[in-house]
XYZ file of N, CA and C in Angstrom:
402
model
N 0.869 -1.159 0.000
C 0.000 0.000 0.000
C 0.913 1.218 0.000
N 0.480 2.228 -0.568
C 1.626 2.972 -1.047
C 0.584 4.705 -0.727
N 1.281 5.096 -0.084
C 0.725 6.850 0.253
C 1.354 7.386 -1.013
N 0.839 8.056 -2.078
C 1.485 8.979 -2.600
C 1.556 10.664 -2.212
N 2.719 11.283 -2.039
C 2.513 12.816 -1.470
C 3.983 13.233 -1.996
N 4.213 14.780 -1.556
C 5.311 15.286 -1.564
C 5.885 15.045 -0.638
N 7.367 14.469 -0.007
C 7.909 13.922 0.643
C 8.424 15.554 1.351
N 8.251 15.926 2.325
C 8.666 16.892 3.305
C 7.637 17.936 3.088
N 6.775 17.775 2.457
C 5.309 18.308 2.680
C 4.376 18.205 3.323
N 4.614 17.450 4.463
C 3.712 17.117 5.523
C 2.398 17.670 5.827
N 1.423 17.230 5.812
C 0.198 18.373 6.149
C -0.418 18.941 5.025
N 0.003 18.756 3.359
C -0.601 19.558 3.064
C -1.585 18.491 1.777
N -2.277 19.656 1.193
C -3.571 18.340 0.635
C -2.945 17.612 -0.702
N -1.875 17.626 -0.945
C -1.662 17.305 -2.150
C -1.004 15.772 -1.468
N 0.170 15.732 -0.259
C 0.223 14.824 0.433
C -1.225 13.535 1.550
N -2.045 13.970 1.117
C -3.078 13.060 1.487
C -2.893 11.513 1.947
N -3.055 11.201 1.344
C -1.982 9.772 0.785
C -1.262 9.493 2.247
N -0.156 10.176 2.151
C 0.899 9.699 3.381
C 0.033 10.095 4.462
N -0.702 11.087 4.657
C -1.513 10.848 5.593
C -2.316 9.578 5.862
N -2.913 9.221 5.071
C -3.858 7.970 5.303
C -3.134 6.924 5.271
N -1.516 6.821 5.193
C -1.042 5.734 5.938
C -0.397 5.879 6.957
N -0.322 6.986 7.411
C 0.180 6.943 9.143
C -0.923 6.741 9.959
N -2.438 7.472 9.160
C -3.783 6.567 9.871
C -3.705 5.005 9.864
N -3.335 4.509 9.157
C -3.577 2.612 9.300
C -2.471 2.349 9.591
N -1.584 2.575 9.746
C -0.220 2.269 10.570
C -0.586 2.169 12.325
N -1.406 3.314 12.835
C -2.145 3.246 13.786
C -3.319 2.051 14.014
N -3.655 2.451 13.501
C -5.282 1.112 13.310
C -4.370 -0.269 13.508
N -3.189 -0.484 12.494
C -2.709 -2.083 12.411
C -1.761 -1.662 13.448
N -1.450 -0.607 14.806
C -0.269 -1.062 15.814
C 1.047 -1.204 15.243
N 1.405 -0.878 14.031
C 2.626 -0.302 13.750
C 3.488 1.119 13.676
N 2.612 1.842 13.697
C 3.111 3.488 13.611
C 4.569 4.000 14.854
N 5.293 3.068 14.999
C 6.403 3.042 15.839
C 7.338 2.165 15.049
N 6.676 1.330 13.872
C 7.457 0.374 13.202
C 7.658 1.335 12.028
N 7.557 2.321 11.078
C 8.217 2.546 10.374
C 9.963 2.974 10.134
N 10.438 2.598 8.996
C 11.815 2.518 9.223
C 12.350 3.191 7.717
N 13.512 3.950 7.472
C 13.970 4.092 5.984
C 14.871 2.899 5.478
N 13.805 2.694 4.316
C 14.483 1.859 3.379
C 15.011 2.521 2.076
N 16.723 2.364 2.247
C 17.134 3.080 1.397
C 17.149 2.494 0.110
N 16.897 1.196 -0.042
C 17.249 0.566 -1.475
C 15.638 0.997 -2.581
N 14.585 1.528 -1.538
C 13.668 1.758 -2.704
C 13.654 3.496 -2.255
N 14.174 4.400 -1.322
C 14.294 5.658 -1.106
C 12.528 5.837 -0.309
N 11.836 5.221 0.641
C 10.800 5.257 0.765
C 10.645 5.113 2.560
N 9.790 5.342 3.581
C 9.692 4.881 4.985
C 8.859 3.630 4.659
N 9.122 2.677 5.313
C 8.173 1.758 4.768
C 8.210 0.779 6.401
N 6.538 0.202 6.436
C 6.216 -0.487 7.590
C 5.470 -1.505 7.524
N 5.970 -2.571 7.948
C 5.649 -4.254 7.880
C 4.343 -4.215 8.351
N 3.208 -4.758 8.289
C 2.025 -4.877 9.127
C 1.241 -6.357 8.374
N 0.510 -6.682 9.511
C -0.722 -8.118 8.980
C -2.081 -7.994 9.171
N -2.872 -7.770 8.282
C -4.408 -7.792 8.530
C -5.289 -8.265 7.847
N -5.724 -9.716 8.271
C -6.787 -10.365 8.270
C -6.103 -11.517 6.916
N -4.966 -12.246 7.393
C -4.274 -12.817 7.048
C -3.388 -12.625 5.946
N -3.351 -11.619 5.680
C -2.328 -10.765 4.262
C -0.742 -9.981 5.384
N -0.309 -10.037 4.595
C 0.944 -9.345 5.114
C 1.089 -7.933 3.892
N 1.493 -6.923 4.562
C 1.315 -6.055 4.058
C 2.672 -5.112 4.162
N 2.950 -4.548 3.133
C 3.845 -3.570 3.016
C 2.955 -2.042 3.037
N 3.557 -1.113 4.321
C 3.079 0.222 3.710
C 4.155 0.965 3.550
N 3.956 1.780 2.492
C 4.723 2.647 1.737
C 4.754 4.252 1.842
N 6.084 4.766 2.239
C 5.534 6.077 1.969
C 6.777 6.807 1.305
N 6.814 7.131 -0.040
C 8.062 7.653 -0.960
C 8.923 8.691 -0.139
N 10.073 8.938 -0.333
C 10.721 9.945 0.328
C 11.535 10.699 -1.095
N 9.955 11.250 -1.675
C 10.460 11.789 -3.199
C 9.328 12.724 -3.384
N 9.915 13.912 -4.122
C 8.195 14.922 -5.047
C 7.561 13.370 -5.227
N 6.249 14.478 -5.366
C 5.238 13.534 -6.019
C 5.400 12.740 -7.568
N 5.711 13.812 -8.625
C 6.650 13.318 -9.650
C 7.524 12.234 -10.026
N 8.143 11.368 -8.536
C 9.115 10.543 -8.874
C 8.409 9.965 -7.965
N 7.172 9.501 -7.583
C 6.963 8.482 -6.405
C 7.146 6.755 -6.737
N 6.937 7.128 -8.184
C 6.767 5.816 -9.216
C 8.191 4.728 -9.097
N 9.180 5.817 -8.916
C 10.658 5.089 -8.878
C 10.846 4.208 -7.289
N 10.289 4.863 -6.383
C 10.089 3.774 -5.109
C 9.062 3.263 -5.018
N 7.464 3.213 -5.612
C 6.884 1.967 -5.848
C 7.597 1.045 -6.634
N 7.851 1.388 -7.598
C 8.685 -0.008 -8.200
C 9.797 -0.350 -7.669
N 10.892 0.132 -6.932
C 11.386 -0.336 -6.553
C 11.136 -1.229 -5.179
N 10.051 -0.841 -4.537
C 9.451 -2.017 -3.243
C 8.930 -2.686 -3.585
N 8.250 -2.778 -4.791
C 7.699 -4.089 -5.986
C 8.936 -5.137 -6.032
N 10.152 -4.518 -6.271
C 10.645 -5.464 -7.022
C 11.218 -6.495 -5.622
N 11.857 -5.309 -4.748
C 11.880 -5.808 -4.086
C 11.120 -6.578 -2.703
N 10.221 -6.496 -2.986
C 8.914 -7.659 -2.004
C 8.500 -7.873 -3.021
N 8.732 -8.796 -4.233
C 8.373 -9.765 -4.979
C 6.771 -9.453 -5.310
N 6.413 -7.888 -5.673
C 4.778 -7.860 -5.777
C 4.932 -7.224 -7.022
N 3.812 -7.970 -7.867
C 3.463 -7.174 -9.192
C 2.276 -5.732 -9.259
N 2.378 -5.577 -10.086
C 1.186 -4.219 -9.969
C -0.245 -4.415 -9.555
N -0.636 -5.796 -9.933
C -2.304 -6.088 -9.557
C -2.079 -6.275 -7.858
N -0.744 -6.266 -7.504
C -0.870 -6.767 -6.086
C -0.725 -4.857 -5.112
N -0.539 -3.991 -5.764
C -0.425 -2.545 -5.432
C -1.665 -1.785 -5.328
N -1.944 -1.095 -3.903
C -2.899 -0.143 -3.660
C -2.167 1.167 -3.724
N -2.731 1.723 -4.720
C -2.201 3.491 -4.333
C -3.060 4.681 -3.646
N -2.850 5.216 -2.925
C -3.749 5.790 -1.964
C -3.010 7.322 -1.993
N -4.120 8.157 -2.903
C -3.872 9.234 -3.110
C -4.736 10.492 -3.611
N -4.368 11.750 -3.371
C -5.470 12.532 -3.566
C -5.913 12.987 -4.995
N -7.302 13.398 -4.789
C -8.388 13.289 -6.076
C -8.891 15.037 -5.871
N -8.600 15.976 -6.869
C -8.975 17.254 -6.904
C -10.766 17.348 -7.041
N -10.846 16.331 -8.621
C -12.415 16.340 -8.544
C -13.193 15.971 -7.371
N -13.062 14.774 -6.290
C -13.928 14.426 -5.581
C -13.694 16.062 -4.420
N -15.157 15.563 -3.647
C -15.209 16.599 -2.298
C -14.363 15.979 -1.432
N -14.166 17.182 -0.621
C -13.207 16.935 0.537
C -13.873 16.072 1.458
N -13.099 14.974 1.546
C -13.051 13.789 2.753
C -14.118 12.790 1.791
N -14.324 12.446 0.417
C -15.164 11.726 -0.229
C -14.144 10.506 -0.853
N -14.204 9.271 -0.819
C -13.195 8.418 -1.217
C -13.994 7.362 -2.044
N -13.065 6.749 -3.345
C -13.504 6.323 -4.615
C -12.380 5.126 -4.578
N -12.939 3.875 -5.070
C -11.689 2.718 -5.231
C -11.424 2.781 -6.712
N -10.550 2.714 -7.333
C -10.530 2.415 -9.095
C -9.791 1.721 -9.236
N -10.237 0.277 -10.355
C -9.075 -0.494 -10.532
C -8.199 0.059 -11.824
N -7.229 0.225 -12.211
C -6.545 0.076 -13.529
C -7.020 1.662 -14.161
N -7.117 1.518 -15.263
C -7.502 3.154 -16.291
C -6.131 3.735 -16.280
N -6.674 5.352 -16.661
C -5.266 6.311 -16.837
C -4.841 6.838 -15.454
N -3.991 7.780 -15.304
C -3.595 8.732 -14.442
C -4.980 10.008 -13.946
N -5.624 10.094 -14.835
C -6.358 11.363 -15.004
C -5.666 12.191 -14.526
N -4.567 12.440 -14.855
C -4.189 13.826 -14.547
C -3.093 13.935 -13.100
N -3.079 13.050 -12.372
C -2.377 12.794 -11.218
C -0.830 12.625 -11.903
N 0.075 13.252 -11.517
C 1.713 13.133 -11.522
C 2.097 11.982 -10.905
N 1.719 11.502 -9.443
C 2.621 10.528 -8.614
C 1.303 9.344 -9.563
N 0.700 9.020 -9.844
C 0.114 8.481 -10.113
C 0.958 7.672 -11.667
N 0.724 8.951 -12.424
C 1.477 8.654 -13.595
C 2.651 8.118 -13.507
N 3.937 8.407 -12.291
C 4.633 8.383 -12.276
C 4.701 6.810 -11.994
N 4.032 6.252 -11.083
C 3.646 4.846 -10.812
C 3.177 3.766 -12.102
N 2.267 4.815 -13.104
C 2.080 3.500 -14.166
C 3.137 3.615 -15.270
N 4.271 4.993 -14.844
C 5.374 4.512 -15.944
C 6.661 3.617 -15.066
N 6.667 4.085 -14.175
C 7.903 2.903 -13.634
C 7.515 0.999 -13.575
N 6.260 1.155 -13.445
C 5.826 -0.051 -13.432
C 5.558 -0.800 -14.582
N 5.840 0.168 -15.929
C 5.160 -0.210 -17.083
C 3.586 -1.099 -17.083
N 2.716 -0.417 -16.364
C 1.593 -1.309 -16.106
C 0.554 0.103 -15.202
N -0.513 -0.404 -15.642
C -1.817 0.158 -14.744
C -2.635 0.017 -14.355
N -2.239 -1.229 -13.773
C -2.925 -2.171 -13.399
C -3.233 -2.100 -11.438
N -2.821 -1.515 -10.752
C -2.887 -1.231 -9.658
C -4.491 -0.063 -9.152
N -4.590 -1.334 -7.741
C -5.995 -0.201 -7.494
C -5.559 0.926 -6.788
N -6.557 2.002 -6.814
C -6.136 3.435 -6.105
C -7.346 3.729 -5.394
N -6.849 4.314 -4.355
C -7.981 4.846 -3.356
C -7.610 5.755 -3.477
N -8.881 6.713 -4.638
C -8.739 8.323 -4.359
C -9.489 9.005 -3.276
N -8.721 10.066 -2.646
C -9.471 10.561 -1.531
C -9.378 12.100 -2.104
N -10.998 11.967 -1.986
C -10.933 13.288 -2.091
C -10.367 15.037 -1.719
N -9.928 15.627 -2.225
C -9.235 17.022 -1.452
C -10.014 18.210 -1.735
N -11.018 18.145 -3.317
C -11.362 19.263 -3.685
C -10.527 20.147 -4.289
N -11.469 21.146 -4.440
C -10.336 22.383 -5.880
C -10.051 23.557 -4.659
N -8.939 23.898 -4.956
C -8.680 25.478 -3.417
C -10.050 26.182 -4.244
């Protein structure tokens, strides 16, 4: 599961994403377990729920290049793209409104795009959360 955001942007709506995985980092009792993994440039935290083992992800890159440390925690935890959640923000939806999509384009999302070109694939689901237009 993968937060997409601007990496030292903390807090703001374009980072969404990394927010909503320091929320389930909490929920699954890991949010003390994240650690930097330098071989994909990302914080990333081990967790298990409801018999899946789970990688969460959070890039330590612009939004632009988030694609280069999803694929690289792909490659390395042996997961293909149908096995990737991207969890990231959606301008069209309202604020705090959330949408699952499997596969399609980018619509317009950078870290997004950036994910179905490193992966050569677009095949990964996304949880857009809504942010709204300023």
């Amino acid at each position: 599961v993968a937060g997409l955001g601007n990496y030292g942007l903390r807090g703001t709506r374009h980072s969404v994403g990394m927010a909503v995985l320091d929320r389930l980092a909490r929920q699954l009792l890991v949010a003390e377990g994240w650690r930097v993994d330098r071989r994909c440039c990302a914080d990333v935290a081990l967790a298990a729920a409801h018999g899946l083992e789970l990688v969460l992800l959070k890039p330590r890159r612009f939004m632009n290049l988030n694609g280069l440390s999803v694929a690289s925690a792909a490659k390395i935890y042996s997961l293909g793209p149908e096995d990737i959640y991207l969890v990231h923000d959606d301008l069209d939806k309202a604020l705090g409104k959330v949408a699952i999509k499997l596969g399609g384009s980018a619509r317009g999302h950078n870290g997004v795009r950036s994910c179905i070109s490193a992966l050569h694939s677009n095949e990964m689901t996304r949880l857009r959360v809504g942010i709204g237009r300023p």
